[in-house]
Tab-separated table of C-alpha atoms and ligand atoms in Angstrom:
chain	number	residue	atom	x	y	z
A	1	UNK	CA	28.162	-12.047	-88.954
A	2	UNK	CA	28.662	-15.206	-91.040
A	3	UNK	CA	30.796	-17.877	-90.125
A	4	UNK	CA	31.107	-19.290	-93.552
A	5	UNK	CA	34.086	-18.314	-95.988
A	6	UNK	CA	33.865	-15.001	-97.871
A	7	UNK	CA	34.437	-17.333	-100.836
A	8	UNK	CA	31.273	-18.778	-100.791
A	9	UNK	CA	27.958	-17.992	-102.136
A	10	UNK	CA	26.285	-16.119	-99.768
A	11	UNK	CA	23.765	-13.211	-99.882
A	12	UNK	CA	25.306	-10.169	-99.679
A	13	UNK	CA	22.787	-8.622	-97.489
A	14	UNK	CA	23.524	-10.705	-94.618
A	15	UNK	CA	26.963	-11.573	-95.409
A	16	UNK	CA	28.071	-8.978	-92.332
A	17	UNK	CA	26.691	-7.384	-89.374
A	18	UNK	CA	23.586	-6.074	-90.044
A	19	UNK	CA	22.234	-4.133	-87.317
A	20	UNK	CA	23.995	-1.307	-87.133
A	21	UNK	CA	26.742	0.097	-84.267
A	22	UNK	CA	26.771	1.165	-80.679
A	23	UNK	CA	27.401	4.649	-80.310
A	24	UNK	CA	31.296	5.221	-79.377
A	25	UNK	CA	33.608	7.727	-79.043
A	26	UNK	CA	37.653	7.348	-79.443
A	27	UNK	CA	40.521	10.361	-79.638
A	28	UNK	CA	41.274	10.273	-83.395
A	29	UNK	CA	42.707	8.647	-84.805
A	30	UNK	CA	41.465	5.965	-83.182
A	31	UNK	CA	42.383	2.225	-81.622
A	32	UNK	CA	40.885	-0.538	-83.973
A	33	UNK	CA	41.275	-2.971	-81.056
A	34	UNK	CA	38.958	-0.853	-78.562
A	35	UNK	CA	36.279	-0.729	-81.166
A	36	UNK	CA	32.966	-2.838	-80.591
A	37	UNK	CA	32.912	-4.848	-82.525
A	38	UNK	CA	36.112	-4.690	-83.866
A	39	UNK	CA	36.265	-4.567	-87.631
A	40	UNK	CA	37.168	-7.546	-89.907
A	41	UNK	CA	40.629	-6.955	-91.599
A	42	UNK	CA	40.894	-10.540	-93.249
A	43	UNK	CA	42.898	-11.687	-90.162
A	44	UNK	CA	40.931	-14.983	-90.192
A	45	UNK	CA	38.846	-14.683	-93.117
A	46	UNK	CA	40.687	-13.418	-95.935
A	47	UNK	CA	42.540	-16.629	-98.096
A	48	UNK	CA	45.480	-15.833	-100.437
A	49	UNK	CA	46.010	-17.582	-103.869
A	50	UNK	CA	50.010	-16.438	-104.213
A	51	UNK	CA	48.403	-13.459	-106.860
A	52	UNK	CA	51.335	-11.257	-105.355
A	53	UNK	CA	54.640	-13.492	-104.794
A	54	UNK	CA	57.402	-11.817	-104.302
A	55	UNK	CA	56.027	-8.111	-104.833
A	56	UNK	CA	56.952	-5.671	-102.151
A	57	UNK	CA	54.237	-3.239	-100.740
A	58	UNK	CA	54.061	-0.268	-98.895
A	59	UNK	CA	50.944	-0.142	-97.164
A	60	UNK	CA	49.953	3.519	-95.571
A	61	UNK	CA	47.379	3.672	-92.885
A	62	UNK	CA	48.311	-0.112	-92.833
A	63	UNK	CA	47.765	-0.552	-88.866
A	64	UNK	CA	43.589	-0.261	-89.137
A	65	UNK	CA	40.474	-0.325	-91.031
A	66	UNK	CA	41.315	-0.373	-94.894
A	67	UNK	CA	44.742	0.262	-94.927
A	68	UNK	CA	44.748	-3.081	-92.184
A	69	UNK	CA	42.658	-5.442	-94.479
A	70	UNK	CA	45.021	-4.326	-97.841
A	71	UNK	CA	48.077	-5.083	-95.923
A	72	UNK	CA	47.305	-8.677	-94.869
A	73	UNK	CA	45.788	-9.289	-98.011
A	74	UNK	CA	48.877	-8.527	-99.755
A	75	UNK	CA	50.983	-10.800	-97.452
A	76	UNK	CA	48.323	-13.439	-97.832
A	77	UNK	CA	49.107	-13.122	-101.312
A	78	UNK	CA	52.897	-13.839	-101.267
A	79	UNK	CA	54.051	-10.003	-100.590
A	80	UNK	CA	56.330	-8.241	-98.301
A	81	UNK	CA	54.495	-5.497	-96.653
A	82	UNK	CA	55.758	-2.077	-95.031
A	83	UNK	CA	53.081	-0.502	-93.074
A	84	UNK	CA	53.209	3.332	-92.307
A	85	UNK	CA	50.520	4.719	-89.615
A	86	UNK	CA	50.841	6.905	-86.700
A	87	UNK	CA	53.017	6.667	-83.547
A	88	UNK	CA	50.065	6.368	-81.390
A	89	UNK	CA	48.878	3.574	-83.364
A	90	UNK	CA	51.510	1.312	-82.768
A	91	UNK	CA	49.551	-1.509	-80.902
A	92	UNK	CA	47.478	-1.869	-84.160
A	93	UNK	CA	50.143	-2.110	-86.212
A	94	UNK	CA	52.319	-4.909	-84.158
A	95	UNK	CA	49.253	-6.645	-84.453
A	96	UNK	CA	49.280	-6.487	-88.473
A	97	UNK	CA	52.594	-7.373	-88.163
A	98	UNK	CA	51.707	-10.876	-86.673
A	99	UNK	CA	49.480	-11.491	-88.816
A	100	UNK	CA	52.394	-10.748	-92.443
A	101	UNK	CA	54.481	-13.038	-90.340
A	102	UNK	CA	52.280	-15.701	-89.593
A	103	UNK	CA	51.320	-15.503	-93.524
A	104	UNK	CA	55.192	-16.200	-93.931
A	105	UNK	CA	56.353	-12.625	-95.335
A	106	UNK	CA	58.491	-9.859	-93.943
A	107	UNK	CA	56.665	-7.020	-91.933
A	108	UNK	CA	58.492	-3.682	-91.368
A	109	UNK	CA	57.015	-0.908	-89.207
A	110	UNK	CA	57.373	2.038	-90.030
A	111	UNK	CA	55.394	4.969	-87.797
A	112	UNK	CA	55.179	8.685	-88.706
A	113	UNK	CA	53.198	11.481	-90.136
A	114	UNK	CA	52.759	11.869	-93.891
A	115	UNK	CA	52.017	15.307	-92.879
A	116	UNK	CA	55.459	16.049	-93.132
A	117	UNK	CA	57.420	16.325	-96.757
A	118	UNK	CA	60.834	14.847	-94.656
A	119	UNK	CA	59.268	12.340	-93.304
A	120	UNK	CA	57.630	10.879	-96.288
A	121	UNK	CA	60.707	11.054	-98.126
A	122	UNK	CA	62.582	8.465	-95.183
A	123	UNK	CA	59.330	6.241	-94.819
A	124	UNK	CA	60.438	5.744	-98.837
A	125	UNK	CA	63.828	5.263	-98.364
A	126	UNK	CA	63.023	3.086	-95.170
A	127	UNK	CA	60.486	0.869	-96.893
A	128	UNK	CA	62.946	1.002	-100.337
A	129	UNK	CA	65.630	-0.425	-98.390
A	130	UNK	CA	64.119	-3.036	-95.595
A	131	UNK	CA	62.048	-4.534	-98.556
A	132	UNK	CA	64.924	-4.958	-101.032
A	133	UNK	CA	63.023	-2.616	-103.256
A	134	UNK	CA	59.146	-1.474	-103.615
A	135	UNK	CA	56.578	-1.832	-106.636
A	136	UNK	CA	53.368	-1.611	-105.141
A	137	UNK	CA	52.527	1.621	-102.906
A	138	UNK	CA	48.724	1.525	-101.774
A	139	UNK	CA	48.316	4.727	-100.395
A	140	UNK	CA	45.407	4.392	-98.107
A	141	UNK	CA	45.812	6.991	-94.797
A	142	UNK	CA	43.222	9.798	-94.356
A	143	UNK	CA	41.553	12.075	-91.870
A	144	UNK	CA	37.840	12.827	-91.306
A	145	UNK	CA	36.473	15.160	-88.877
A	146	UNK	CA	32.926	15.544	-89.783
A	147	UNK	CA	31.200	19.105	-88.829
A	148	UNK	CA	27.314	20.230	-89.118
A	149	UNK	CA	28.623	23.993	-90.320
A	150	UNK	CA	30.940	25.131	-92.769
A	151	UNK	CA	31.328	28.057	-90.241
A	152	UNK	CA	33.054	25.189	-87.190
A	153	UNK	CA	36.216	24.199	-89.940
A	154	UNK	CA	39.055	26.243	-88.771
A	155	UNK	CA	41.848	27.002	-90.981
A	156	UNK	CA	43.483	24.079	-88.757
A	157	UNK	CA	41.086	21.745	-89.707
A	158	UNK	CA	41.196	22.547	-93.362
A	159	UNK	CA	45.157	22.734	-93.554
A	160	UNK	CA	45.121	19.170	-91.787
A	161	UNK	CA	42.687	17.079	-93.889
A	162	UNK	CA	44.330	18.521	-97.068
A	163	UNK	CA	48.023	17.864	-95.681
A	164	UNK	CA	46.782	14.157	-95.202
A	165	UNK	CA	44.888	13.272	-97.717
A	166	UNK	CA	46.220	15.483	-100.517
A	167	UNK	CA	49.993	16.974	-100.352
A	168	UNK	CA	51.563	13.631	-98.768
A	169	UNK	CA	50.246	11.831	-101.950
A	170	UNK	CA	52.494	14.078	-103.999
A	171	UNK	CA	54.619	14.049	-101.452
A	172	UNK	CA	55.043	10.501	-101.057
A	173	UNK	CA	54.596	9.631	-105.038
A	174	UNK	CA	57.308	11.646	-105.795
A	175	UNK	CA	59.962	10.285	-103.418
A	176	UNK	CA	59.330	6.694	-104.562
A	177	UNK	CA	58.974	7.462	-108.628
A	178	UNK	CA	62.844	6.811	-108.969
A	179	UNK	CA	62.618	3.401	-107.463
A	180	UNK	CA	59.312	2.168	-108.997
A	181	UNK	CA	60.346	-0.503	-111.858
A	182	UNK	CA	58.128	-1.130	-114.917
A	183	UNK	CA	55.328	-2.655	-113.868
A	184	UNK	CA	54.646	-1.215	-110.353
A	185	UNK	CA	51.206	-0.372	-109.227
A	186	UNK	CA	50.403	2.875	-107.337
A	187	UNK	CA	46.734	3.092	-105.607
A	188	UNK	CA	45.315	5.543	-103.731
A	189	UNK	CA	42.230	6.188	-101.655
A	190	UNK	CA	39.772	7.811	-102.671
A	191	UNK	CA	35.888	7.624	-101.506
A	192	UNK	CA	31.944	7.949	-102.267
A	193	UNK	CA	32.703	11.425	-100.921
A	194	UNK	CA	34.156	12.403	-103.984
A	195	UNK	CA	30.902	11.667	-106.099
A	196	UNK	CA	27.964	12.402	-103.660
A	197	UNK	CA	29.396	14.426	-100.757
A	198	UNK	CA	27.582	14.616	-97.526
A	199	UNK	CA	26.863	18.088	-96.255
A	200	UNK	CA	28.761	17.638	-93.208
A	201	UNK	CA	32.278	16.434	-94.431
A	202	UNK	CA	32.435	19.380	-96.780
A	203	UNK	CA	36.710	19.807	-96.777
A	204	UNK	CA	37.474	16.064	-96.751
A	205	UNK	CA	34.719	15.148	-99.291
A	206	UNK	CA	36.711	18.224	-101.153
A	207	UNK	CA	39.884	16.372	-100.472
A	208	UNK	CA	38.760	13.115	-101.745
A	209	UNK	CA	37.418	14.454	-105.149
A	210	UNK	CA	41.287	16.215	-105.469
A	211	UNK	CA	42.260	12.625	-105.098
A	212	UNK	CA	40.334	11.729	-108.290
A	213	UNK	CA	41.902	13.760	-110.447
A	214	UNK	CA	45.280	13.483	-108.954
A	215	UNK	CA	44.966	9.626	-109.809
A	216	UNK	CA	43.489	10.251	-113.220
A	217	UNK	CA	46.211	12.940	-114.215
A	218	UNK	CA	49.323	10.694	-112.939
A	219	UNK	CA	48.003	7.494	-114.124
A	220	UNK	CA	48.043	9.166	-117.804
A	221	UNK	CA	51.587	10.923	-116.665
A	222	UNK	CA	53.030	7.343	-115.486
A	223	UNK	CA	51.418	5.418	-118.171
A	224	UNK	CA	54.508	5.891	-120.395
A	225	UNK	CA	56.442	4.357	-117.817
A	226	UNK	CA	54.834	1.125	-117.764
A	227	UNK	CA	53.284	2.464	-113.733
A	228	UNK	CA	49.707	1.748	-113.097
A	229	UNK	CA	48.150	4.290	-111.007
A	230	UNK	CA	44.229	3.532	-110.165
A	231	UNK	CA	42.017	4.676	-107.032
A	232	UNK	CA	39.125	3.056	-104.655
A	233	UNK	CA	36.476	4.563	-104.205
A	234	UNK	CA	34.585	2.858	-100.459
A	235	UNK	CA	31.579	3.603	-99.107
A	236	UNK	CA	30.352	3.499	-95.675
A	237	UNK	CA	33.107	0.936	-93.942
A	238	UNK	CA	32.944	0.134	-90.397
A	239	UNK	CA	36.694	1.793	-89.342
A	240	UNK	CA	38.563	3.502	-86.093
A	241	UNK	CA	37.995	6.625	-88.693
A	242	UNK	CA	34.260	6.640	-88.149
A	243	UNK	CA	34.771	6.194	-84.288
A	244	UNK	CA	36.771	8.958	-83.738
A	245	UNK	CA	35.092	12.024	-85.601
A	246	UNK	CA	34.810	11.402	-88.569
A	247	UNK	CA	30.427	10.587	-87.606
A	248	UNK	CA	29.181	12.042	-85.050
A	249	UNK	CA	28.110	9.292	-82.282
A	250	UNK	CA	24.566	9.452	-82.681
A	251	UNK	CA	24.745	8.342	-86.633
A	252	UNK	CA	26.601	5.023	-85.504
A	253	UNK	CA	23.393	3.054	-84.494
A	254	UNK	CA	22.308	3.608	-88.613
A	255	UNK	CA	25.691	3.537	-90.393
A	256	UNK	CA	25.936	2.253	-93.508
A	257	UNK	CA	22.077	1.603	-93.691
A	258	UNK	CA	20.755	4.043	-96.454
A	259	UNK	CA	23.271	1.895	-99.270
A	260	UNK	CA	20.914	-0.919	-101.309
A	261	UNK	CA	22.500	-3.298	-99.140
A	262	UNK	CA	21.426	-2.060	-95.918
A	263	UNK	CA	24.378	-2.277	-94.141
A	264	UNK	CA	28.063	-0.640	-93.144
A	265	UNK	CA	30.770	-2.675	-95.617
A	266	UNK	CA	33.805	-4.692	-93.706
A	267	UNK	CA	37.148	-4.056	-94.478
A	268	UNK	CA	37.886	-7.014	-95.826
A	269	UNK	CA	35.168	-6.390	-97.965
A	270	UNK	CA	37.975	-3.968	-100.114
A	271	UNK	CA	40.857	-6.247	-100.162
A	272	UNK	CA	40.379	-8.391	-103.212
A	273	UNK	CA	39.840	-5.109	-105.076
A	274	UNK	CA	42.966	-3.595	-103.633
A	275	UNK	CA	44.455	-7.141	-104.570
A	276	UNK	CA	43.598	-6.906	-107.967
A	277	UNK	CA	44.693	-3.287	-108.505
A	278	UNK	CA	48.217	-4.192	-107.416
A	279	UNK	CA	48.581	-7.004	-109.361
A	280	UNK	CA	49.254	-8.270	-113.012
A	281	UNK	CA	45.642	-9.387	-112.996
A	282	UNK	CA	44.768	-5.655	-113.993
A	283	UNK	CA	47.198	-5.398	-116.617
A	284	UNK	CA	45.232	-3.031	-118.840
A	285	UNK	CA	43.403	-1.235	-115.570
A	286	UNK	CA	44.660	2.317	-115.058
A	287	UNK	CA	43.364	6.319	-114.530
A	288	UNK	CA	39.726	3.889	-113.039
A	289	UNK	CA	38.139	4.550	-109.739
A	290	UNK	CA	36.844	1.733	-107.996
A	291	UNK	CA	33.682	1.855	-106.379
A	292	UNK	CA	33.065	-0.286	-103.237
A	293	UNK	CA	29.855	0.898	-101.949
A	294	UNK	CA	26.909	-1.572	-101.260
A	295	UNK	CA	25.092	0.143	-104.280
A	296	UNK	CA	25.371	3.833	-103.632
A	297	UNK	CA	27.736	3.952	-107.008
A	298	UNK	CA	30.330	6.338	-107.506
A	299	UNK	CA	29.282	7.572	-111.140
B	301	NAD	P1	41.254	4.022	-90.236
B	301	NAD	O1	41.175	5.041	-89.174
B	301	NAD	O2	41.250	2.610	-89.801
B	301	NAD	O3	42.526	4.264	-91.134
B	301	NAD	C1	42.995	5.552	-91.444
B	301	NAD	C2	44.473	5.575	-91.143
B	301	NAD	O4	45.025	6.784	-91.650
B	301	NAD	C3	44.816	5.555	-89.667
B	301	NAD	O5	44.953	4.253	-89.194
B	301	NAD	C4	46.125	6.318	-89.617
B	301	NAD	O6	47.195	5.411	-89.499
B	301	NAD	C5	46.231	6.976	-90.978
B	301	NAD	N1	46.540	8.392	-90.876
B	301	NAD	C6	45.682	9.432	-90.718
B	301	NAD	N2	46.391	10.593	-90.680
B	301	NAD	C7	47.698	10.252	-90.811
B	301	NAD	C8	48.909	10.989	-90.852
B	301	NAD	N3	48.912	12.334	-90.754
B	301	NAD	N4	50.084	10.316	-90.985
B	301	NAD	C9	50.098	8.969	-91.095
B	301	NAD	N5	48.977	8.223	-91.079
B	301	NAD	C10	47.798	8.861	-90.940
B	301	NAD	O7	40.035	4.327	-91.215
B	301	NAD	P2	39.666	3.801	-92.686
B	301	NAD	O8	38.235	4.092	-92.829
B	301	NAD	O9	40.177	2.448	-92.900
B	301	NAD	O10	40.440	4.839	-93.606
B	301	NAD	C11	41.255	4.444	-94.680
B	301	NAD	C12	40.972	5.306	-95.901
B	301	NAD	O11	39.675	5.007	-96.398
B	301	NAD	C13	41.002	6.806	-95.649
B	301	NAD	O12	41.670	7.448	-96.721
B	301	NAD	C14	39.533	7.180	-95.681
B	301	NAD	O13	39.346	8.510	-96.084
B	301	NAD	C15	39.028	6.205	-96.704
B	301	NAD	N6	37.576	5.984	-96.694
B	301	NAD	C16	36.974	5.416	-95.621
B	301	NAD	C17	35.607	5.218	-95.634
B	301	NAD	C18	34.876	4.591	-94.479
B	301	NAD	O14	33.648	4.581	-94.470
B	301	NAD	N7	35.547	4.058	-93.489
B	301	NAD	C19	34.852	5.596	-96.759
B	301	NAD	C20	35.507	6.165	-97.835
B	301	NAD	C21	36.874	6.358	-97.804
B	302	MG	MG1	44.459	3.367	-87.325
């Protein structure tokens, strides 16, 4: 990888690790910190420019991957920043939380599964409350278990990856509507999957084209409102996601290498967009979908 700033001129190409991954197998949903090499998030290379003072974020899936590199972007930027991720997670996520504090903003933890309607009605109230309020929710958690047959998704599989990815965005969108003030900025998650699905992740590629129109559809609901609602689209990102079933091992060594740019995207690689979704900077930006592929576009 490069040692120079991401805010220099550099080619693209070799901007990040080039040469693929070592096969590797983690118990989803994954450690970020056992991963070789461990994704950049931003920790060290990601600079602020104060784009988001004094805005207050909820950050889901904040403790890896994404979800990580949006969070500490946002601090970087001047916001407070809940993070919600799962209980076995938490090692991930105290380590985001160094990294808000040492950026000088609040960091509030806040574990549990958006799989459950109760529980993402208190990670609302919980976030509403230790932030002083909330006006940017980037709604980034999801679940991938790729599999070669239609025939090997079980009902349990299916129910899962749509609970996650799907109902807790309604779920979650409508607990925090009555405390969203003019202006807010709602983003969600949505993928390449959505516009050229691979044959093996046929329910979450399903899942993530749901997540289109859901955006689309409450961005011209919320509009009214003065609410922003936009989505980002990533392509192949090197994540505790891909390292814990959601690839199958053996696809590691080449991931990320069929895009124009011949390699897996960084984390960090998505933060400016998610930056510039939340903020005023995208004033007349809603109902879009963000592509953040290394070519393989999303339309
Ligand atoms: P990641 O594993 O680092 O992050 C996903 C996070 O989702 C986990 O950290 C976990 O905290 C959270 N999560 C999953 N199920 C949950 C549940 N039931 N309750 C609470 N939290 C839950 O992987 P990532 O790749 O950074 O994933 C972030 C988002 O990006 C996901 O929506 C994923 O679908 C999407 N995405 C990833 C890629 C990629 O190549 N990595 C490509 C397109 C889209
Ligand atoms: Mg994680």
């Amino acid at each position: 990888m490069s040692s120079k700033s991401y805010e220099e001129m550099q080619n693209p190409l070799h901007e990040y690790r080039e040469e693929g991954y070592p096969e590797q197998l983690q118990k989803a949903p994954g450690i970020q910190k056992e991963m070789n090499p461990v994704p950049d998030c931003g920790e060290e290379t990601y600079v602020g420019h104060g784009r988001l003072k004094g805005r207050k974020a909820l950050v889901t899936g904040g403790d890896s991957g994404i979800g990580r590199a949006a969070a500490i972007a946002y601090a970087k930027e001047g916001a407070d920043v809940a993070i919600n991720y799962l209980p076995s997670e938490q090692k991930d996520a105290e380590d985001v939380a160094k990294v808000i504090e040492k950026a000088g903003q609040k960091a509030i933890l806040i574990p549990g599964d958006i799989s459950d309607e109760e529980f993402c009605k208190e990670m609302i109230e919980e976030a509403n409350a230790s932030l002083g309020g909330l006006d940017i929710l980037a709604l980034v958690a999801g679940k991938q278990v790729a599999k070669e047959d239609i025939l090997e998704i079980t009902t349990e599989q299916l129910t899962a990856t749509f609970t996650a990815n799907v109902f807790s965005l309604f779920w979650i969108v409508k607990a925090a509507i009555p405390y969203l003030p003019e202006g807010a900025t709602i983003i969600t998650t949505s993928s390449i999957q959505a516009f050229q699905p691979s044959p093996t992740l046929v329910d979450y590629a399903a899942t993530k084209s749901a997540i289109v129109a859901f955006t689309r559809a409450l961005a011209k609901q919320l509009a009214p409102k003065g609410i922003r609602v936009n989505s980002v689209a990533p392509g192949p990102i090197w994540t505790a996601l891909q390292v814990s079933g959601g690839q199958p091992q053996e696809k590691l060594p080449k991931f990320g290498k069929d895009t124009p740019l011949k390699r897996a995207g960084q984390p960090v690689e998505l933060a400016a967009i998610y930056v510039l979704l939340a903020s005023q900077e995208s004033s007349y930006v809603t109902a879009e979908v963000y592509g953040v592929t290394g070519g393989n576009h999303t339309t």
